[in-house]
Every structure is written in C-alpha cells, then in structure tokens.
C-alpha cells in the first residue's frame, strides 16, 4: 500500500489491524502514483483507480483472491462485482445478471464459486478526520475503536 499511497504511522497501525479483511480504505495517493497517471497519454489511470488524489485499497481475507494476487504479483484495480447501491453479487451468474441490467459487462469474470459475507466497510482516511463512508461487514463501532487505538481522534460516521 505504501507504494501507491502516503501512509502515516496512525494509518499504518489501523491498516495492520483491519487487513487482511473486509475494510476498504481511501488514502491520499503518492506523488509517484500521480506521475504514472499523468504519463498516460490517453489521460486515463493506467493501473490505478484514482479519484481526486485518493485511492481506495483493500487486502482481501479470501484464500481464492489471495492466490490470484500472489500468482499475478501485482495489485488489481477493480470495482465491486455489482452495480453501486445494489446488493453484493455472490456468484458469477449474479454478476452477469447484475451487469446485464445496465447493458455493461466486466472485462473478465472468474468463477470462484458462491461467495459468502457482507460487502466491505469503507473508511476514508484521506482527510483530516476519518470518515466512515459505508458500514459493511466490519461494524462502525469496531472501526472507531481501532481508530482510537491507532492514535486517531475526531471521527465522523455515515
């Protein structure tokens, strides 16, 4: 994560407590990340999904995904396997149905079998005050407890 985002000691302690796991964290991008994006002549992020100087990152606690990441040897830039606001897709067939409804489809779909569990929690650590953007599998109260333990103060909820 440090290769792509500027991470403070407090943020590092927090990440060590929640990763691997179902917590997506929004962080400020590094100058190097911006340079690689700016170097892309098409004006698109090459390997990154970056918005307004931030990047959302997650380390999954899923054996299937970890195996793919180890084999590839690089991070994956991807969206969730569903349309924003819709329930998480739990199988390849649900992904197909979800994206067919909006007449778009993923570039590639790996069938890892039926997946269980809730969507990840999303927390924005890119600003002065940590902000929970979505409460998911990781309860907000536990996120706040880990933030306090990591040295943060003054949180904001949903």
CSV table of C-alpha atoms in Angstrom, one decimal:
chain,number,residue,atom,x,y,z
A,1,UNK,CA,0.0,0.0,0.0
A,2,UNK,CA,2.9,2.3,0.8
A,3,UNK,CA,4.0,2.1,-2.9
A,4,UNK,CA,0.7,3.8,-4.0
A,5,UNK,CA,-0.4,5.8,-1.0
A,6,UNK,CA,1.1,8.2,1.6
A,7,UNK,CA,0.5,6.4,4.9
A,8,UNK,CA,1.0,8.0,8.3
A,9,UNK,CA,2.1,5.9,11.4
A,10,UNK,CA,-1.5,6.1,12.7
A,11,UNK,CA,-2.9,4.9,9.3
A,12,UNK,CA,-0.3,2.1,9.3
A,13,UNK,CA,-1.4,0.9,12.7
A,14,UNK,CA,-5.0,0.9,11.6
A,15,UNK,CA,-4.3,-1.0,8.4
A,16,UNK,CA,-2.4,-3.6,10.3
A,17,UNK,CA,-5.5,-4.1,12.5
A,18,UNK,CA,-8.0,-4.4,9.6
A,19,UNK,CA,-6.0,-6.1,6.8
A,20,UNK,CA,-6.5,-8.6,5.5
A,21,UNK,CA,-10.2,-8.2,5.9
A,22,UNK,CA,-13.4,-6.6,4.6
A,23,UNK,CA,-12.3,-3.0,5.0
A,24,UNK,CA,-11.7,-0.7,2.1
A,25,UNK,CA,-9.6,2.3,3.0
A,26,UNK,CA,-9.4,5.6,1.0
A,27,UNK,CA,-5.9,7.1,1.2
A,28,UNK,CA,-4.0,10.0,-0.4
A,29,UNK,CA,-2.0,8.9,-3.4
A,30,UNK,CA,1.7,9.3,-3.6
A,31,UNK,CA,3.4,11.7,-6.0
A,32,UNK,CA,4.7,8.6,-7.9
A,33,UNK,CA,1.1,7.4,-8.4
A,34,UNK,CA,0.2,10.8,-9.9
A,35,UNK,CA,3.2,10.8,-12.1
A,36,UNK,CA,2.3,7.4,-13.6
A,37,UNK,CA,-1.3,8.6,-14.2
A,38,UNK,CA,-0.1,11.9,-15.8
A,39,UNK,CA,2.3,9.9,-18.0
A,40,UNK,CA,-0.6,8.0,-19.6
A,41,UNK,CA,-1.1,9.7,-22.9
A,42,UNK,CA,-4.8,8.8,-23.1
A,43,UNK,CA,-5.5,10.7,-19.9
A,44,UNK,CA,-6.7,7.6,-18.1
A,45,UNK,CA,-5.3,5.9,-15.0
A,46,UNK,CA,-3.1,3.1,-16.3
A,47,UNK,CA,-3.2,0.6,-13.4
A,48,UNK,CA,-5.0,2.6,-10.8
A,49,UNK,CA,-8.5,3.7,-9.9
A,50,UNK,CA,-7.8,7.2,-8.5
A,51,UNK,CA,-10.2,10.0,-7.9
A,52,UNK,CA,-9.2,13.5,-6.7
A,53,UNK,CA,-5.8,12.4,-5.4
A,54,UNK,CA,-7.1,9.4,-3.4
A,55,UNK,CA,-7.1,5.7,-3.9
A,56,UNK,CA,-9.3,3.0,-2.4
A,57,UNK,CA,-7.4,-0.1,-1.3
A,58,UNK,CA,-8.3,-3.4,0.3
A,59,UNK,CA,-6.4,-6.6,1.2
A,60,UNK,CA,-8.9,-9.4,1.0
A,61,UNK,CA,-9.2,-12.1,3.6
A,62,UNK,CA,-10.2,-14.6,1.0
A,63,UNK,CA,-8.0,-17.6,0.0
A,64,UNK,CA,-9.1,-17.6,-3.6
A,65,UNK,CA,-8.4,-13.9,-4.1
A,66,UNK,CA,-5.1,-14.1,-2.2
A,67,UNK,CA,-4.0,-16.9,-4.5
A,68,UNK,CA,-4.8,-14.9,-7.6
A,69,UNK,CA,-2.9,-11.9,-6.2
A,70,UNK,CA,0.1,-14.0,-5.3
A,71,UNK,CA,0.2,-15.5,-8.8
A,72,UNK,CA,-0.1,-12.1,-10.5
A,73,UNK,CA,2.4,-10.4,-8.3
A,74,UNK,CA,0.7,-7.0,-8.7
A,75,UNK,CA,-2.3,-5.3,-7.2
A,76,UNK,CA,-5.6,-5.5,-9.1
A,77,UNK,CA,-7.5,-2.3,-9.9
A,78,UNK,CA,-11.2,-3.2,-9.9
A,79,UNK,CA,-14.6,-2.3,-8.8
A,80,UNK,CA,-17.0,-4.4,-6.8
A,81,UNK,CA,-18.8,-7.2,-8.6
A,82,UNK,CA,-22.1,-5.4,-8.5
A,83,UNK,CA,-23.6,-2.1,-9.5
A,84,UNK,CA,-23.4,0.7,-6.9
A,85,UNK,CA,-26.3,0.6,-4.5
A,86,UNK,CA,-27.3,-3.0,-5.3
A,87,UNK,CA,-26.7,-6.0,-3.1
A,88,UNK,CA,-23.4,-7.8,-3.5
A,89,UNK,CA,-23.3,-10.4,-6.2
A,90,UNK,CA,-22.4,-13.7,-4.6
A,91,UNK,CA,-21.8,-15.8,-7.8
A,92,UNK,CA,-20.7,-15.5,-11.3
A,93,UNK,CA,-24.3,-15.8,-12.5
A,94,UNK,CA,-25.4,-13.0,-10.2
A,95,UNK,CA,-22.6,-10.8,-11.6
A,96,UNK,CA,-23.8,-11.5,-15.2
A,97,UNK,CA,-27.4,-10.7,-14.3
A,98,UNK,CA,-26.4,-7.5,-12.4
A,99,UNK,CA,-24.4,-6.0,-15.2
A,100,UNK,CA,-26.8,-7.2,-17.9
A,101,UNK,CA,-29.4,-4.9,-16.3
A,102,UNK,CA,-27.2,-1.9,-17.1
A,103,UNK,CA,-26.0,-3.2,-20.5
A,104,UNK,CA,-22.4,-3.4,-19.4
A,105,UNK,CA,-20.2,-6.3,-18.6
A,106,UNK,CA,-16.9,-6.9,-16.8
A,107,UNK,CA,-13.8,-7.4,-19.0
A,108,UNK,CA,-13.2,-10.7,-17.3
A,109,UNK,CA,-15.2,-12.9,-14.9
A,110,UNK,CA,-13.5,-15.6,-12.9
A,111,UNK,CA,-15.9,-18.1,-11.3
A,112,UNK,CA,-14.7,-18.6,-7.8
A,113,UNK,CA,-17.9,-20.4,-6.7
A,114,UNK,CA,-20.5,-18.9,-4.4
A,115,UNK,CA,-19.1,-16.2,-2.2
A,116,UNK,CA,-20.4,-15.5,1.3
A,117,UNK,CA,-20.5,-12.5,3.5
A,118,UNK,CA,-21.3,-8.8,3.5
A,119,UNK,CA,-19.8,-6.0,1.5
A,120,UNK,CA,-16.7,-4.4,2.8
A,121,UNK,CA,-16.9,-1.4,5.1
A,122,UNK,CA,-15.4,1.7,3.5
A,123,UNK,CA,-13.5,4.3,5.5
A,124,UNK,CA,-11.9,7.5,4.2
A,125,UNK,CA,-8.6,8.3,5.8
A,126,UNK,CA,-7.5,10.8,3.2
A,127,UNK,CA,-8.7,13.9,5.1
A,128,UNK,CA,-8.1,15.4,8.5
A,129,UNK,CA,-10.9,13.4,10.1
A,130,UNK,CA,-11.6,9.7,9.4
A,131,UNK,CA,-15.0,9.3,7.8
A,132,UNK,CA,-16.9,6.0,7.6
A,133,UNK,CA,-18.4,6.0,4.1
A,134,UNK,CA,-20.2,2.6,4.3
A,135,UNK,CA,-20.8,0.3,7.2
A,136,UNK,CA,-20.4,-3.2,5.9
A,137,UNK,CA,-19.0,-6.4,7.3
A,138,UNK,CA,-16.9,-4.5,9.8
A,139,UNK,CA,-19.1,-2.7,12.3
A,140,UNK,CA,-18.7,1.0,12.6
A,141,UNK,CA,-18.2,0.8,16.4
A,142,UNK,CA,-15.3,-1.6,15.9
A,143,UNK,CA,-13.8,0.7,13.3
A,144,UNK,CA,-14.0,3.6,15.7
A,145,UNK,CA,-12.4,1.5,18.5
A,146,UNK,CA,-9.5,0.6,16.2
A,147,UNK,CA,-9.1,4.2,15.0
A,148,UNK,CA,-8.8,5.3,18.7
A,149,UNK,CA,-6.3,2.5,19.4
A,150,UNK,CA,-4.3,3.6,16.3
A,151,UNK,CA,-4.0,7.2,17.5
A,152,UNK,CA,-6.8,8.9,15.6
A,153,UNK,CA,-9.3,11.3,17.2
A,154,UNK,CA,-12.5,13.1,16.0
A,155,UNK,CA,-14.3,10.6,13.7
A,156,UNK,CA,-17.4,11.0,11.6
A,157,UNK,CA,-20.0,8.4,10.8
A,158,UNK,CA,-22.3,7.7,8.0
